[in-house]
Short mmCIF file of C-alpha atoms in Angstrom, two decimals:
data_model
loop_
_atom_site.label_atom_id
_atom_site.label_comp_id
_atom_site.label_asym_id
_atom_site.label_seq_id
_atom_site.Cartn_x
_atom_site.Cartn_y
_atom_site.Cartn_z
CA MET A 1 -4.82 -48.86 -1.50
CA GLU A 2 -2.84 -48.86 -4.64
CA PRO A 3 0.12 -51.20 -4.38
CA GLN A 4 3.69 -49.63 -3.49
CA GLN A 5 6.05 -49.73 -5.78
CA THR A 6 9.55 -51.00 -5.29
CA THR A 7 12.41 -48.96 -7.29
CA ALA A 8 15.31 -51.21 -9.24
CA ALA A 9 17.77 -49.86 -7.09
CA ALA A 10 15.96 -51.33 -4.36
CA THR A 11 15.58 -54.54 -5.77
CA ALA A 12 19.07 -55.25 -7.50
CA PRO A 13 21.47 -57.04 -6.16
CA LEU A 14 24.85 -55.53 -4.82
CA PRO A 15 27.61 -56.01 -7.89
CA LEU A 16 30.03 -57.19 -6.37
CA LEU A 17 28.06 -59.55 -3.71
CA ASP A 18 30.18 -62.43 -2.06
CA ARG A 19 33.28 -61.69 -3.98
CA VAL A 20 36.31 -61.53 -2.53
CA ALA A 21 38.50 -58.93 -2.73
CA ILE A 22 42.68 -58.35 -1.35
CA VAL A 23 43.32 -54.74 -1.02
CA THR A 24 46.83 -53.84 -0.22
CA GLY A 25 47.81 -50.91 1.92
CA ALA A 26 44.40 -50.95 2.79
CA SER A 27 44.45 -49.48 6.21
CA ARG A 28 44.69 -45.90 5.17
CA GLY A 29 44.43 -43.49 2.31
CA ILE A 30 43.52 -44.27 -1.33
CA GLY A 31 43.39 -48.32 -0.32
CA LYS A 32 41.19 -47.88 2.78
CA GLN A 33 38.85 -45.93 0.79
CA ILE A 34 38.85 -48.44 -1.63
CA ALA A 35 37.84 -51.37 0.35
CA LEU A 36 35.27 -49.30 1.97
CA HIS A 37 33.51 -48.60 -1.64
CA LEU A 38 34.28 -52.23 -2.50
CA SER A 39 32.35 -53.79 0.42
CA SER A 40 29.66 -51.10 -0.19
CA LEU A 41 29.18 -53.03 -3.52
CA GLY A 42 28.53 -56.41 -1.74
CA ALA A 43 32.66 -57.34 -1.86
CA LYS A 44 34.16 -59.11 1.28
CA LEU A 45 37.59 -58.24 1.86
CA VAL A 46 41.30 -58.86 3.19
CA ILE A 47 42.56 -55.71 4.28
CA ASN A 48 46.60 -56.18 3.87
CA TYR A 49 48.76 -54.15 5.66
CA THR A 50 52.66 -53.82 6.44
CA THR A 51 53.69 -52.82 9.68
CA PRO A 52 52.59 -52.82 13.59
CA SER A 53 51.64 -49.34 13.95
CA SER A 54 48.82 -50.13 11.69
CA LYS A 55 47.17 -53.12 13.13
CA PRO A 56 44.95 -50.57 15.35
CA LEU A 57 44.26 -48.90 11.71
CA ALA A 58 43.29 -52.01 9.82
CA ASP A 59 41.51 -53.74 12.74
CA ASN A 60 39.42 -50.35 13.24
CA LEU A 61 38.31 -50.74 9.02
CA VAL A 62 37.58 -54.29 9.86
CA ALA A 63 35.18 -53.46 13.26
CA HIS A 64 33.47 -50.82 10.99
CA LEU A 65 32.77 -53.64 7.72
CA ASN A 66 31.63 -55.92 9.65
CA ALA A 67 29.56 -53.90 12.24
CA ALA A 68 26.10 -54.14 10.63
CA ALA A 69 26.80 -58.08 9.10
CA THR A 70 25.57 -60.83 10.27
CA THR A 71 28.41 -63.14 8.79
CA THR A 72 32.16 -61.94 8.78
CA ARG A 73 32.37 -59.54 5.61
CA ALA A 74 35.69 -58.51 5.92
CA VAL A 75 39.51 -59.68 7.53
CA ALA A 76 42.60 -58.01 8.58
CA PHE A 77 46.48 -59.37 7.55
CA GLN A 78 49.28 -58.01 8.16
CA SER A 79 52.13 -59.32 5.28
CA ASP A 80 55.07 -57.57 3.83
CA ILE A 81 54.55 -57.21 0.03
CA SER A 82 57.92 -57.02 -0.68
CA ASP A 83 58.38 -60.41 0.80
CA PRO A 84 57.67 -63.40 -1.53
CA THR A 85 56.45 -65.52 1.45
CA GLN A 86 54.21 -63.14 2.81
CA VAL A 87 52.78 -62.61 -0.34
CA THR A 88 51.40 -66.27 -0.69
CA SER A 89 50.69 -66.47 3.10
CA LEU A 90 48.34 -63.67 2.37
CA PHE A 91 46.31 -64.73 -0.55
CA ASP A 92 46.55 -68.50 1.48
CA PHE A 93 44.54 -66.34 4.45
CA ALA A 94 42.36 -65.05 2.19
CA GLU A 95 41.08 -68.49 0.78
CA HIS A 96 40.69 -69.97 4.66
CA SER A 97 39.00 -66.88 5.94
CA PHE A 98 36.33 -67.05 2.80
CA GLY A 99 36.38 -70.33 1.34
CA THR A 100 36.97 -69.70 -2.44
CA GLN A 101 40.23 -68.16 -4.12
CA PRO A 102 40.06 -64.36 -4.59
CA HIS A 103 38.07 -62.68 -7.27
CA ILE A 104 39.92 -59.36 -7.28
CA VAL A 105 42.98 -57.61 -5.99
CA VAL A 106 44.12 -54.48 -5.52
CA THR A 107 47.50 -53.00 -4.97
CA SER A 108 47.75 -50.28 -3.52
CA ALA A 109 50.09 -50.05 -1.02
CA GLY A 110 53.09 -47.75 -1.98
CA VAL A 111 56.02 -45.43 0.01
CA ILE A 112 57.12 -42.92 -1.34
CA ASP A 113 60.66 -40.45 -0.37
CA THR A 114 59.76 -37.63 1.81
CA LYS A 115 62.60 -35.61 1.57
CA TYR A 116 61.51 -35.67 -2.08
CA PRO A 117 65.50 -35.19 -3.64
CA ALA A 118 67.07 -35.11 -6.72
CA ILE A 119 67.94 -38.33 -8.53
CA ALA A 120 71.61 -37.39 -7.79
CA ASP A 121 70.68 -36.69 -3.95
CA THR A 122 68.91 -39.94 -3.68
CA ASP A 123 70.09 -42.47 -0.87
CA VAL A 124 70.86 -46.01 -2.59
CA ALA A 125 68.57 -47.47 0.86
CA ASP A 126 66.29 -45.03 -0.04
CA PHE A 127 65.52 -46.05 -3.54
CA ASP A 128 65.76 -49.40 -2.84
CA ARG A 129 63.00 -49.06 -0.35
CA ILE A 130 60.81 -47.90 -2.74
CA PHE A 131 61.36 -50.10 -5.45
CA ALA A 132 60.90 -53.15 -2.93
CA VAL A 133 57.61 -52.13 -1.96
CA ASN A 134 56.33 -49.86 -5.01
CA ALA A 135 57.29 -52.35 -7.87
CA ARG A 136 58.75 -55.64 -6.36
CA GLY A 137 55.62 -55.87 -3.95
CA THR A 138 53.39 -55.23 -7.14
CA PHE A 139 55.00 -57.45 -9.24
CA LEU A 140 54.93 -60.38 -6.27
CA CYS A 141 50.73 -59.60 -5.84
CA MET A 142 50.42 -59.57 -9.18
CA LYS A 143 52.64 -62.99 -10.10
CA GLU A 144 50.82 -64.67 -6.90
CA ALA A 145 47.26 -62.89 -8.02
CA ALA A 146 48.21 -64.26 -11.74
CA ARG A 147 47.90 -67.89 -10.06
CA ARG A 148 45.47 -67.58 -7.63
CA VAL A 149 42.47 -65.23 -8.76
CA LYS A 150 39.37 -66.95 -9.75
CA ARG A 151 39.36 -67.81 -13.70
CA GLY A 152 35.97 -68.36 -15.77
CA GLY A 153 34.98 -64.46 -16.22
CA GLY A 154 34.72 -61.95 -13.18
CA GLY A 155 38.43 -61.89 -12.11
CA ARG A 156 39.86 -58.74 -11.76
CA ILE A 157 43.59 -57.35 -10.88
CA VAL A 158 43.90 -53.55 -10.50
CA THR A 159 47.12 -52.05 -9.56
CA VAL A 160 47.67 -48.77 -8.18
CA SER A 161 50.70 -46.25 -9.99
CA SER A 162 50.74 -42.43 -10.32
CA SER A 163 49.90 -39.85 -12.83
CA LEU A 164 53.79 -38.79 -12.14
CA ALA A 165 54.87 -41.42 -14.64
CA ALA A 166 53.00 -39.86 -17.13
CA VAL A 167 54.98 -35.95 -15.92
CA TYR A 168 58.51 -37.24 -15.38
CA ARG A 169 58.89 -34.12 -12.79
CA ALA A 170 61.69 -33.36 -10.84
CA ARG A 171 62.62 -34.95 -7.17
CA TYR A 172 60.35 -38.11 -7.72
CA GLY A 173 62.95 -39.54 -9.96
CA ALA A 174 63.24 -42.84 -7.73
CA TYR A 175 59.01 -42.64 -7.27
CA THR A 176 58.13 -42.30 -10.75
CA ALA A 177 60.51 -45.06 -11.88
CA SER A 178 59.10 -47.68 -9.69
CA LYS A 179 55.23 -46.56 -11.31
CA ALA A 180 56.60 -46.64 -14.58
CA ALA A 181 57.20 -50.72 -13.50
CA VAL A 182 54.10 -51.07 -11.93
CA GLU A 183 52.45 -49.89 -15.32
CA ALA A 184 54.53 -51.83 -18.04
CA MET A 185 53.68 -55.02 -15.66
CA THR A 186 50.48 -54.20 -15.89
CA LYS A 187 49.95 -54.21 -19.67
CA ILE A 188 52.04 -57.28 -19.89
CA LEU A 189 50.34 -58.89 -17.52
CA ALA A 190 46.90 -58.33 -19.09
CA LYS A 191 48.22 -60.14 -22.71
CA GLU A 192 49.46 -63.15 -20.53
CA LEU A 193 46.27 -63.68 -19.32
CA LYS A 194 44.39 -64.20 -22.55
CA GLY A 195 42.01 -66.94 -22.14
CA THR A 196 41.22 -66.57 -18.69
CA GLY A 197 38.61 -64.16 -18.07
CA ILE A 198 41.00 -62.11 -15.91
CA THR A 199 41.14 -58.28 -16.47
CA VAL A 200 44.29 -56.43 -15.50
CA ASN A 201 44.45 -52.48 -15.21
CA SER A 202 46.37 -49.51 -13.65
CA VAL A 203 44.63 -46.41 -11.99
CA ALA A 204 46.94 -43.69 -11.93
CA PRO A 205 45.69 -41.03 -9.38
CA GLY A 206 47.04 -37.59 -9.49
CA PRO A 207 47.68 -35.40 -6.29
CA VAL A 208 44.93 -36.91 -3.66
CA GLU A 209 44.92 -35.76 0.11
CA THR A 210 46.24 -38.58 1.52
CA GLU A 211 48.92 -38.51 4.68
CA MET A 212 51.55 -39.54 2.28
CA PHE A 213 50.60 -37.06 -0.02
CA TYR A 214 51.50 -34.22 2.76
CA GLU A 215 54.71 -35.64 4.10
CA GLY A 216 57.32 -33.92 3.86
CA LYS A 217 55.65 -31.28 1.82
CA THR A 218 56.03 -27.45 2.13
CA GLU A 219 52.60 -25.46 2.16
CA GLU A 220 54.26 -24.24 -1.44
CA MET A 221 54.44 -27.60 -2.97
CA VAL A 222 50.74 -27.90 -2.37
CA LYS A 223 49.52 -24.91 -3.48
CA ARG A 224 51.79 -25.98 -6.76
CA ALA A 225 49.51 -29.26 -7.25
CA VAL A 226 46.57 -27.56 -6.24
CA ASP A 227 47.28 -24.41 -9.56
CA GLU A 228 48.52 -27.05 -11.90
CA SER A 229 44.82 -28.79 -11.78
CA PRO A 230 42.43 -27.12 -14.18
CA LEU A 231 39.55 -28.01 -11.31
CA GLY A 232 41.82 -26.10 -9.08
CA ARG A 233 41.78 -28.74 -6.12
CA LEU A 234 43.48 -31.85 -4.95
CA GLY A 235 41.62 -35.04 -5.62
CA LYS A 236 39.87 -36.49 -2.77
CA VAL A 237 40.29 -40.48 -2.09
CA GLU A 238 36.64 -40.55 -2.60
CA ASP A 239 37.60 -39.64 -6.35
CA VAL A 240 39.56 -42.31 -6.62
CA ALA A 241 37.42 -45.45 -5.23
CA PRO A 242 34.10 -45.62 -7.90
CA LEU A 243 36.80 -45.81 -10.57
CA VAL A 244 38.42 -48.93 -9.14
CA GLY A 245 34.91 -50.39 -8.51
CA PHE A 246 33.51 -49.97 -11.68
CA LEU A 247 37.28 -51.67 -13.19
CA VAL A 248 36.63 -54.76 -10.69
CA GLY A 249 32.57 -55.26 -11.61
CA ASP A 250 31.21 -56.74 -14.43
CA SER A 251 30.67 -53.70 -16.62
CA GLY A 252 34.48 -53.23 -16.32
CA GLU A 253 35.11 -56.17 -18.84
CA TRP A 254 36.39 -54.47 -21.40
CA VAL A 255 38.75 -52.47 -20.46
CA ASN A 256 41.84 -54.23 -20.48
CA GLY A 257 45.48 -53.60 -20.34
CA GLN A 258 44.65 -50.02 -19.60
CA ILE A 259 46.20 -47.22 -17.41
CA VAL A 260 43.00 -44.81 -16.09
CA ARG A 261 44.59 -41.88 -15.10
CA ILE A 262 42.37 -40.17 -12.86
CA ASN A 263 43.74 -36.38 -11.81
CA GLY A 264 41.09 -33.66 -13.14
CA GLY A 265 42.95 -32.98 -16.20
CA TYR A 266 46.65 -32.70 -14.20
CA VAL A 267 48.56 -34.45 -16.90
#
């Protein structure tokens, strides 16, 4: 009888084994898929969500990630990322839950004005809400991550922007401006963390099939997004998550300070 041969895939260690990842806005959409993908690569997850209404979704995700594990692989934590005290508490919770500083931080929480108004018609309150989450919230998470992500190699910060920041589409003024701020901070923080071994990059998806994308859009608006895609379809959350997985892994070390537009040629 010939000895059984083991494949490299069967014996290779998981690339993110036991690295701790904080993912904001992870109860749904792109953030949820990122969390699922990082878990499949071996990471331990802190699932951040903002509102009490998202708690069942976050708890279900945590239960799914822990279902086949003998130890805790995922925990959920509610925090408003626009509040500096709550962001600090999020990082404290991650360290307390897993006994180590986070290795990976992904800032995927975001909001949009689903009325899609022109700048002249944008309410100041809506502008402030968008900037509070998208720009201020990302800033606060980046600020805390810059202080607390593990040094010495393997530290990764990934922000989530939007391909809209490259096309300046009408009726997305506040949202686009907030994401442009995210991209600027990403490039700057990458330079400021010189010598730490931490990389900082931004993933900027095009139109992706999520609740947030569809909310408030007419069939005509959705069709236009599909027609503008060279691949003739909307993106899927499964298209985006593997890119994040690459950026936060060892193979992504040489990618730093970059805005990666993942959109099927949309822009």
